[in-house]
Amino acid sequence: MKALLPENELERLAALRRYRILDTPPDGAFDHITEVAASLFRVPIAIVSLVDHDRIWFKSHHGLEARQVERDAGLCASAILSPDVYHLRDAIHAPRALANPLVAGSLGLRFYAAAPLRTHDGFNLGTLCVIDRQPRELAPAEAEMLTKLAALVMDQMELRLAAGKVADLEQVERRMSEQLRQANEALVQSEERFHDLFDEAPIAYVHEGVDSRFIQANRAAMRILGLKPEEIAGMFGKSLVPDTPDAQRRLRDALDSIGRGTDTSGVVLELRRKDNGKPVWVQWWSRPAAGGSYTRTMFIDITERVLMEHEQVRLEAQNAYLREEIRIEQDFADIIGESPGLRKVVQQIQLVAPTDASVLITGESGTGKELVARAIHEHSSRNGRTLVKLNCSAVPEGLFESEFFGHVRGAFTGAIKDKLGRFELADGGSLFLDEIGEVPLAMQVKLLRVLQEQELERIGDTRTRKVDVRIIAATNRDLKKEVDAGRFRQDLFYRLSVFPIEVPPLRERREDIPPLAAHYVRQSARRMNRPDLRITQAALSELAAYDWPGNVRELQNTVERAVILSRGGPLRFDLAGSNATDASRPRTQSASKPDLLTRDELKRQERDAIAAALKQTGGMVFGPGGAAKLLGMKPTTLASRIKALRLNRKTGV
């Protein structure tokens, strides 16, 4: 059966060739991803495939001996035509799949699911696919996980391509360095040829005083630095160095070396062009003249290499973020429930998702605000990029600016390398700021400026960087009251709440409790490899009667605890000590109002509660018996709070 071709097949093949990956040796990074995919989906086969003009070549083929198949009969040839995850529950019912030797042959493959490997400019180069010999369904959460793993494969391909380009640039630099050496030897051997070599040399050449004042510069130097011949006289080289800690430190070291009359070799400097102020990086060599009145300086332009290294840093940061997203266990399934309150939330998501409007999600802790934020992102035009998250309550007060905007090396004690902030990491996508009410007032001013101007500066850097980020914020506080109390800026509140969404607590949508409980039972049983478990109608009525102060998160933890304790038979839910009430019975308020607590007292209570949980669990944070389960918190959030409060996990102090 003839394979269908994408409309942009020639451009797609050209994009595939640019990655220079076809017929390359095995790579541990790709093999690790297919191994993880096979483990996560519990399938015997996971493949990273690349669709060439006449074949489908496997870069990694976990659980399969074949290295390639013909394109005409390839399942992946159909998968790259799909914009989303391509899924066959049972391949024997798909006419095109029957021609595939992996289906029709001795392997007898049945289930197939593939996420396309999509480039930033929209070309599907191949797939990350998982295959089983048994037919099965693909859950929405599994499709989401497969998409994230495919994004990891593309990041690995981008890193591999970037590394190749850096190697090519380094080879060019070595050739230029050799030319520089040869030119320097020619200058020493023949002073008569000096003028021509100086002015026409392909290497930038400058004579400057020990105070960096230019005496003479050749054409290559003027081209790199953006100088005109009439600007040479009186120009100081140090005036081209930006006012950042790292750049100024490198300049001081270079000037000190020149002042001592010693040679300087291979120093990298960051400069700003004189004509347009754009950054340029150079690698330079300096040799003081006899008598020490001036120095000869030679340099080459390495801007392209440095920018490529910066791009590698960004890709590695995004790669690490995606791996962390996959590692953390979360529920990415569809929003479950049919109550009027939840239907209203879904309608609001459908309305606001296609826009770029800022969204403020409010609701009690554990109601699923993060799930709403993810749904907004996934139904927006930005869903091709990562949804970056930041829990503001887990950030120490002094580190907010670094977490938001990043920093450059040397900006403060401990800043040993450049770091991208969450805004840069989310560029082109969405940034979810959970617990936004925890941001200090001083930081709210800077946050508001970035939201208004869509530009930022890293700590210690003077360079302004443009970002395109959609903000989705969430809080369990009443921000209007916080504004009235002077703890939250009114202008920031209005900037964030362009489109507010309130997620109702679970006690106000009790009809959603049975389907939620059934969903979490199936999820927990599958994760723990338990047989199908049963919930009686009496147990469901008991769950529906409980007020669930911890909302959906508490329900999930209660169900998981019941599955762990199950020894066969109907599930039993431990609601001892909780006040299960008739949903129709009005709730009475306490006779006396509770005392109001200050922020310091709240933090002290939080510290005492976490310390007590750590002592009770012996320092264990993760897992069924960990402190996170006892406190009803996400393990990653609890780990961040332990670090922020400077608690010892083992002792709790």
XYZ file of C-alpha atoms in Angstrom:
653
model
C 0.000 0.000 0.000
C 1.482 3.347 -1.052
C 2.381 5.649 1.846
C 0.612 9.000 2.050
C 2.974 11.993 1.836
C 2.748 15.236 3.830
C 2.045 18.349 1.735
C 5.456 19.782 2.693
C 7.373 16.533 2.108
C 10.388 18.116 0.347
C 10.807 20.771 3.049
C 10.302 18.104 5.745
C 13.041 15.904 4.273
C 15.348 18.929 4.046
C 14.710 19.653 7.744
C 15.479 15.999 8.594
C 18.799 16.204 6.693
C 19.802 19.308 8.677
C 19.816 17.289 11.901
C 22.488 14.906 10.471
C 21.171 12.007 12.551
C 20.249 9.327 9.984
C 22.471 6.198 10.150
C 24.383 7.466 13.182
C 25.650 5.013 15.850
C 23.491 4.118 18.891
C 23.207 6.857 21.493
C 22.656 6.209 25.214
C 20.528 9.335 25.649
C 17.929 8.141 23.111
C 18.093 4.562 24.405
C 17.366 5.829 27.910
C 14.220 7.622 26.701
C 12.837 4.512 24.953
C 13.660 2.438 28.041
C 11.739 4.929 30.217
C 8.819 4.917 27.727
C 8.614 1.126 27.732
C 8.645 1.093 31.543
C 6.041 3.865 31.941
C 3.599 2.322 29.436
C 4.405 -1.279 30.426
C 4.977 -2.371 26.844
C 7.720 -4.597 25.403
C 8.682 -2.230 22.550
C 9.467 1.496 22.372
C 11.045 3.130 19.299
C 12.455 6.487 18.224
C 11.813 6.484 14.459
C 12.785 8.910 11.691
C 10.819 8.820 8.424
C 13.156 9.084 5.402
C 11.973 9.303 1.770
C 11.913 5.503 1.276
C 12.346 3.982 4.740
C 11.654 4.345 8.449
C 14.959 4.268 10.339
C 15.108 3.540 14.080
C 17.516 5.716 16.087
C 16.605 3.671 19.181
C 14.637 0.415 19.188
C 14.063 -0.951 22.692
C 12.769 -4.518 22.566
C 13.105 -4.868 18.771
C 15.957 -6.261 16.651
C 15.060 -4.533 13.366
C 16.864 -1.236 12.587
C 14.524 -0.058 9.808
C 11.456 -0.951 7.728
C 10.151 0.181 4.354
C 8.209 3.416 4.434
C 5.235 2.130 2.420
C 4.284 -0.296 5.183
C 5.329 1.854 8.107
C 2.964 2.766 10.917
C 5.142 5.820 11.590
C 4.532 7.062 8.032
C 0.882 7.484 9.001
C 1.689 8.880 12.447
C 3.670 11.853 11.099
C 0.537 13.008 9.268
C -1.222 13.485 12.606
C -0.870 16.783 14.514
C -1.347 14.970 17.838
C -0.796 11.478 19.266
C -1.654 8.755 16.696
C -3.230 5.668 18.302
C -4.338 2.241 17.036
C -6.099 0.200 19.689
C -5.803 -2.929 17.565
C -3.656 -2.821 14.410
C -5.356 -5.823 12.810
C -8.455 -3.683 12.286
C -6.503 -0.972 10.393
C -6.083 -1.818 6.654
C -2.858 0.212 6.285
C -1.300 -1.405 9.367
C -1.901 -4.959 8.050
C 0.796 -4.392 5.410
C 3.375 -3.689 8.096
C 5.736 -6.659 8.679
C 5.736 -5.977 12.430
C 1.958 -6.514 12.412
C 1.585 -9.217 9.776
C 4.792 -11.077 10.670
C 5.728 -13.338 13.554
C 5.814 -10.493 16.067
C 2.072 -9.923 15.651
C 2.040 -6.398 17.043
C -1.420 -5.046 17.913
C -1.366 -1.842 20.002
C 0.446 1.208 18.579
C 0.660 4.791 19.911
C 3.029 7.473 18.577
C 3.722 11.142 19.286
C 5.284 13.049 16.372
C 8.801 14.495 16.689
C 7.929 18.074 15.727
C 10.495 20.815 15.055
C 9.974 24.418 16.143
C 8.983 25.318 12.564
C 6.299 22.603 12.400
C 7.922 19.671 10.540
C 7.166 16.129 11.804
C 10.471 14.254 11.379
C 9.417 10.961 12.917
C 7.841 9.558 16.075
C 8.345 8.265 19.580
C 6.094 5.218 19.625
C 5.168 2.454 22.082
C 3.975 -0.939 20.818
C 2.352 -3.958 22.475
C 1.319 -7.406 21.338
C -2.042 -6.975 23.068
C -4.757 -4.482 22.031
C -5.404 -1.737 24.585
C -6.782 1.802 24.988
C -4.646 4.918 25.398
C -5.727 7.142 28.313
C -5.523 10.961 27.953
C -2.870 11.030 30.697
C -0.794 8.490 28.738
C -1.121 10.566 25.563
C 0.123 13.613 27.497
C 3.069 11.623 28.876
C 3.957 10.318 25.395
C 3.914 13.903 24.045
C 6.314 15.031 26.792
C 8.679 12.148 26.071
C 8.624 13.088 22.371
C 9.548 16.664 23.388
C 12.544 15.191 25.258
C 13.612 13.347 22.097
C 13.422 16.606 20.083
C 15.427 18.444 22.765
C 18.064 15.707 22.569
C 18.178 16.082 18.763
C 18.490 19.877 19.126
C 21.325 19.461 21.659
C 23.079 16.996 19.357
C 22.740 19.409 16.416
C 23.944 22.331 18.539
C 26.956 20.324 19.718
C 27.864 19.585 16.093
C 27.614 23.251 15.165
C 29.766 24.236 18.132
C 32.364 21.662 17.038
C 32.324 23.140 13.502
C 32.738 26.641 14.897
C 35.609 25.513 17.112
C 37.310 24.012 14.061
C 36.904 27.338 12.236
C 38.348 29.115 15.266
C 41.343 26.771 15.270
C 41.955 27.564 11.623
C 41.656 31.284 12.357
C 43.991 30.902 15.324
C 46.510 29.205 13.059
C 46.125 32.056 10.578
C 46.659 34.469 13.449
C 49.844 32.675 14.463
C 51.143 32.663 10.914
C 50.283 36.338 10.465
C 52.061 37.200 13.714
C 55.187 35.314 12.640
C 55.127 37.142 9.299
C 54.924 40.473 11.132
C 57.949 39.601 13.245
C 59.978 38.455 10.208
C 59.272 41.447 7.982
C 58.495 44.964 9.264
C 58.339 46.170 5.648
C 55.162 44.199 5.071
C 53.616 45.305 8.356
C 51.281 48.003 7.082
C 49.579 45.870 4.422
C 49.251 42.881 6.714
C 47.909 45.052 9.518
C 45.216 46.791 7.509
C 44.123 43.898 5.272
C 44.568 40.999 7.695
C 41.448 38.826 8.210
C 42.216 38.918 11.951
C 41.216 42.001 13.954
C 44.340 43.937 14.986
C 44.534 46.952 17.339
C 47.307 49.093 18.811
C 46.213 50.580 22.115
C 47.709 52.270 25.138
C 47.970 50.570 28.513
C 44.795 52.512 29.481
C 42.971 50.851 26.498
C 42.976 54.080 24.376
C 43.011 53.095 20.670
C 46.001 54.223 18.611
C 45.311 52.256 15.455
C 42.813 49.579 14.330
C 42.586 47.596 11.115
C 39.490 47.067 8.996
C 38.582 43.696 10.551
C 38.601 45.262 14.039
C 36.441 48.198 12.929
C 33.960 45.806 11.268
C 33.619 43.639 14.401
C 33.367 46.582 16.826
C 31.065 48.729 14.649
C 33.581 51.600 14.410
C 34.217 54.173 11.709
C 37.796 55.289 10.864
C 37.181 58.796 12.259
C 36.055 57.286 15.609
C 39.354 55.510 16.300
C 41.210 58.504 17.734
C 40.245 58.984 21.353
C 38.261 55.711 21.590
C 38.882 53.670 24.756
C 38.450 49.932 24.377
C 37.145 49.577 27.942
C 34.169 51.818 27.037
C 32.841 48.969 24.874
C 32.654 46.577 27.851
C 29.138 46.322 29.425
C 28.628 47.168 33.081
C 28.071 43.620 34.355
C 30.061 41.987 37.183
C 31.485 39.194 35.031
C 32.431 41.420 32.059
C 34.045 44.051 34.321
C 36.014 41.366 36.193
C 37.419 39.998 32.936
C 38.335 43.544 31.855
C 40.170 44.230 35.129
C 42.154 41.000 34.810
C 43.147 41.874 31.228
C 44.187 45.460 32.081
C 46.187 44.229 35.094
C 48.041 41.801 32.819
C 48.800 44.582 30.309
C 49.940 46.875 33.134
C 52.408 44.235 34.311
C 53.822 43.968 30.788
C 52.891 40.288 30.391
C 51.285 38.580 27.406
C 47.552 37.824 27.559
C 46.371 34.794 25.584
C 42.890 33.575 24.621
C 40.856 35.810 26.968
C 37.109 35.946 26.192
C 35.479 39.378 26.529
C 31.871 40.504 26.134
C 31.601 43.869 24.315
C 28.926 46.133 22.860
C 29.193 47.370 19.278
C 29.724 51.135 18.979
C 27.188 51.603 16.161
C 24.118 49.740 17.481
C 24.962 48.510 20.999
C 24.453 44.835 20.111
C 26.497 42.330 22.127
C 29.605 40.811 20.551
C 31.972 38.299 22.139
C 35.652 38.196 21.174
C 38.630 36.039 22.060
C 41.774 38.149 22.175
C 45.521 37.993 22.561
C 47.672 40.917 23.718
C 51.458 41.484 23.703
C 52.961 44.648 25.233
C 55.480 46.449 23.026
C 59.060 46.986 24.148
C 59.068 49.866 26.643
C 55.457 49.189 27.712
C 53.941 52.368 26.220
C 51.378 50.468 24.147
C 50.256 46.943 23.390
C 49.434 44.954 20.268
C 46.019 43.295 20.526
C 44.567 40.696 18.179
C 41.074 39.186 18.466
C 38.538 37.031 16.638
C 34.727 37.227 16.708
C 33.244 34.233 18.590
C 29.706 35.648 18.947
C 28.065 32.823 17.010
C 29.737 30.192 19.177
C 28.763 31.919 22.433
C 25.131 32.339 21.326
C 25.079 28.669 20.379
C 26.377 27.782 23.852
C 23.656 29.966 25.403
C 21.075 28.090 23.327
C 22.541 24.817 24.601
C 22.112 26.059 28.172
C 18.464 26.928 27.441
C 17.781 23.552 25.847
C 19.457 21.704 28.723
C 17.386 23.699 31.234
C 14.176 22.874 29.354
C 15.292 19.251 29.052
C 15.859 19.051 32.820
C 12.487 20.698 33.456
C 10.669 18.197 31.221
C 12.419 15.272 32.894
C 11.351 16.605 36.292
C 7.769 16.965 35.016
C 7.784 13.313 33.938
C 9.364 12.159 37.195
C 6.773 13.835 39.425
C 3.561 11.832 39.675
C 0.612 14.009 38.732
C -2.929 13.627 37.415
C -3.045 15.112 33.894
C -6.325 13.487 32.960
C -9.399 15.397 31.837
C -11.299 17.370 34.450
C -13.755 14.897 35.973
C -17.319 15.807 37.022
C -20.645 17.031 35.697
C -21.797 19.342 38.488
C -23.091 22.799 37.489
C -20.144 24.481 39.226
C -17.596 22.374 37.354
C -19.400 22.788 34.028
C -19.159 26.544 34.512
C -15.390 26.214 35.057
C -15.036 24.133 31.868
C -17.035 26.703 29.885
C -14.771 29.470 31.202
C -11.691 27.468 30.173
C -13.088 27.050 26.654
C -13.729 30.793 26.411
C -10.376 32.081 27.665
C -7.938 29.378 26.477
C -7.695 30.551 22.809
C -6.834 34.100 23.950
C -3.637 35.432 25.543
C -5.500 37.031 28.474
C -4.082 36.660 31.996
C -6.136 34.293 34.157
C -6.496 34.307 37.953
C -7.703 30.967 39.357
C -9.101 31.111 42.889
C -10.327 28.412 45.213
C -9.490 26.494 48.363
C -6.363 24.344 48.629
C -6.690 21.017 46.853
C -9.537 21.978 44.504
C -7.475 21.382 41.342
C -6.359 24.885 40.388
C -3.224 23.527 38.711
C -5.341 21.132 36.610
C -7.405 24.119 35.414
C -4.211 26.011 34.542
C -2.915 23.030 32.557
C -6.233 22.739 30.684
C -6.043 26.441 29.737
C -2.503 25.983 28.417
C -3.240 22.755 26.533
C -6.244 24.331 24.747
C -4.299 27.480 23.791
C -2.143 28.240 20.759
C 0.903 28.005 23.061
C 0.531 24.290 23.755
C 3.555 23.491 21.600
C 5.774 24.911 24.374
C 6.138 23.879 28.008
C 3.810 25.054 30.780
C 6.385 26.278 33.322
C 5.270 26.259 36.963
C 6.445 28.079 40.086
C 4.995 27.616 43.562
C 5.524 31.074 45.086
C 4.957 29.774 48.630
C 8.036 27.533 48.275
C 10.430 30.331 47.242
C 12.538 31.978 49.991
C 11.872 35.726 50.122
C 15.374 36.665 48.968
C 15.328 34.396 45.898
C 12.139 35.543 44.142
C 13.951 37.804 41.663
C 16.422 35.073 40.678
C 13.617 32.498 40.287
C 11.520 34.887 38.158
C 14.188 36.591 36.027
C 17.419 34.562 36.426
C 20.929 35.876 37.093
C 24.380 36.054 35.518
C 27.500 34.512 36.944
C 29.029 36.631 39.699
C 25.835 38.636 40.330
C 25.892 37.596 44.000
C 27.638 35.151 46.309
C 26.952 31.626 45.117
C 26.055 32.651 41.535
C 28.706 30.413 39.946
C 27.057 30.276 36.515
C 24.333 31.937 34.457
C 20.801 30.816 35.310
C 17.617 31.222 33.269
C 14.590 32.476 35.220
C 11.108 31.002 34.851
C 10.031 33.836 32.519
C 12.783 33.025 29.985
C 12.140 29.293 30.355
C 8.453 29.912 29.531
C 9.170 32.235 26.566
C 6.582 31.500 23.862
C 4.504 29.446 26.308
C 2.645 29.871 29.601
C 3.867 30.517 33.166
C 1.756 29.197 36.053
C 2.354 31.169 39.274
C 0.775 29.145 42.067
C 0.080 30.828 45.437
C 0.629 34.284 43.873
C -0.510 35.915 47.126
C 2.820 34.861 48.723
C 4.893 37.226 46.540
C 6.368 40.030 48.739
C 5.280 43.616 48.052
C 8.755 44.701 46.899
C 8.793 41.896 44.327
C 5.250 42.683 43.142
C 6.495 45.997 41.676
C 9.122 44.245 39.526
C 6.673 41.519 38.528
C 4.139 44.127 37.394
C 6.756 45.888 35.225
C 7.657 42.641 33.424
C 3.978 41.843 32.830
C 3.403 45.322 31.379
C 6.585 45.646 29.283
C 7.169 41.952 28.427
C 10.897 42.474 28.980
C 13.305 41.748 31.841
C 16.896 41.941 32.987
C 18.698 39.127 34.776
C 20.221 39.992 38.154
C 23.664 41.508 37.559
C 23.052 42.087 33.837
C 22.314 45.328 31.978
C 21.018 43.611 28.863
C 17.232 43.840 28.390
C 15.617 40.653 27.097
C 12.212 40.461 25.423
C 9.882 37.644 26.504
C 6.469 36.498 25.276
C 4.769 34.793 28.216
C 1.142 34.190 29.136
C 0.503 34.392 32.889
C -1.858 32.016 34.683
C -1.931 32.706 38.439
C -3.658 30.879 41.284
C -4.330 31.560 44.956
C -6.414 30.267 47.845
C -6.505 33.756 49.372
C -9.068 36.519 48.865
C -6.807 38.905 46.948
C -9.350 41.731 47.127
C -9.074 41.639 50.916
C -5.295 41.469 50.596
C -5.424 44.619 48.439
C -7.621 46.381 51.012
C -5.191 45.366 53.768
C -2.242 46.766 51.796
C -0.533 43.376 51.375
C -1.115 43.093 47.612
C -0.817 45.779 44.955
C -4.093 46.819 43.371
C -2.543 47.408 39.926
C -0.974 43.933 39.939
C -4.302 42.408 41.019
C -6.099 43.973 38.047
C -3.277 42.934 35.693
C -3.554 39.291 36.823
C -7.347 39.023 37.060
C -8.274 39.940 33.488
C -10.301 36.710 33.451
C -11.005 35.250 36.928
C -12.032 31.608 37.373
C -13.247 30.312 40.743
C -12.950 26.554 41.311
C -15.720 25.427 43.703
C -14.782 23.286 46.732
C -15.690 19.606 46.641
C -18.429 20.004 49.280
C -20.310 22.287 46.837
C -20.249 19.701 44.045
C -20.941 16.450 45.881
C -22.339 14.793 42.751
C -18.768 14.771 41.405
C -17.442 12.719 44.346
C -18.508 9.218 43.048
C -16.909 9.571 39.560
C -13.791 11.147 41.103
C -13.479 8.342 43.634
C -13.913 5.696 40.907
C -11.253 7.424 38.785
C -8.734 7.509 41.626
C -9.445 3.871 42.506
C -8.664 2.805 38.920
C -5.584 5.015 38.823
C -4.180 3.775 42.150
C -4.966 0.125 41.410
C -3.199 0.295 38.065
C -0.158 2.040 39.559
C 0.092 -0.556 42.351
C -0.670 -3.481 40.007
C -3.769 -4.425 42.007
C -6.757 -6.304 40.525
C -9.999 -4.462 39.824
C -11.366 -3.090 43.106
C -15.014 -2.446 43.973
C -16.713 0.456 45.775
C -20.077 -0.221 47.351
C -22.945 2.236 47.101
C -22.830 2.613 50.878
C -19.168 3.636 50.708
C -19.932 6.150 47.953
C -22.732 7.620 50.067
C -20.312 7.875 52.996
C -17.763 9.689 50.810
C -20.429 12.036 49.435
C -21.577 12.943 52.965
C -18.101 14.004 54.116
C -17.224 17.728 53.862
C -13.672 17.150 52.448
C -11.846 20.184 53.902
C -8.821 19.132 51.846
C -10.986 18.913 48.700
C -9.944 16.749 45.718
C -6.405 16.251 47.035
C -7.755 14.831 50.300
C -10.134 12.549 48.376
C -7.250 11.266 46.233
C -5.106 10.559 49.306
C -8.019 8.832 51.074
C -8.686 6.591 48.065
C -4.989 5.740 47.673
C -4.775 4.833 51.368
C -7.822 2.552 50.986
C -6.256 0.814 47.952
C -2.998 0.259 49.856
C -4.869 -1.283 52.810
C -7.189 -3.376 50.601
C -7.005 -7.136 51.131
C -9.753 -8.047 48.692
C -13.446 -7.369 48.841
C -15.098 -3.942 48.819
C -12.930 -0.948 49.627
C -13.175 0.559 53.096
C -12.468 4.277 53.554
C -10.997 5.555 56.790
C -12.908 8.727 57.654
C -12.451 8.259 61.416
C -12.148 11.550 63.233
C -13.772 13.440 60.348
C -17.251 14.878 60.636
C -19.253 13.131 57.912
C -22.388 15.213 57.625
C -25.632 15.077 55.752
C -25.166 17.221 52.660
C -28.599 18.679 53.146
C -28.024 19.676 56.806
C -27.029 23.356 57.251
C -23.589 23.912 58.726
C -23.362 26.028 61.885
C -20.610 28.480 62.618
C -18.522 28.345 65.757
C -19.890 30.313 68.678
C -16.716 32.354 68.872
C -14.562 33.618 66.027
C -10.994 32.225 65.897
C -8.100 34.486 66.758
C -6.422 36.103 63.764
C -2.792 35.067 63.206
C 0.021 37.217 61.853
C 2.137 36.064 58.925
C 5.049 35.257 61.275
C 2.731 33.167 63.477
C 1.422 31.304 60.423
C 4.983 30.556 59.297
C 5.856 29.376 62.815
C 2.837 27.056 62.818
C 3.846 25.721 59.394
C 7.406 25.084 60.618
C 6.148 23.242 63.731
C 3.762 21.076 61.666
C 6.471 20.102 59.141
C 8.973 19.399 61.934
C 6.473 17.132 63.702
C 5.726 15.220 60.474
C 9.453 14.701 59.779
C 10.016 13.350 63.296
C 7.034 10.993 62.969
C 8.242 9.588 59.599
C 11.924 9.479 60.456
C 12.778 12.094 57.826
C 10.965 10.329 54.938
C 9.295 12.878 52.621
C 8.149 10.846 49.603
C 6.062 7.678 49.423
C 2.853 6.349 51.028
C 4.136 6.734 54.591
C 6.047 9.959 54.013
C 5.605 13.361 55.603
C 4.021 14.741 52.408
C 1.129 12.252 52.710
C 0.622 13.101 56.394
C 0.462 16.815 55.638
C -1.609 16.504 52.428
C 1.086 18.281 50.392
C 2.871 17.569 47.127
C 6.275 15.972 47.886
C 8.101 18.554 45.748
C 6.332 21.428 47.531
C 7.194 19.971 50.937
C 10.846 19.499 49.913
C 11.007 23.164 48.864
C 9.462 24.311 52.167
C 11.928 22.161 54.171
C 14.794 23.825 52.326
C 13.312 27.309 52.734
C 12.735 26.789 56.476
C 16.246 25.255 56.843
C 14.921 22.147 58.594
C 16.970 18.984 59.056
C 14.981 16.102 57.562
C 16.231 13.504 60.049
C 15.885 15.534 63.255
C 13.058 17.922 62.237
C 14.913 20.925 63.667
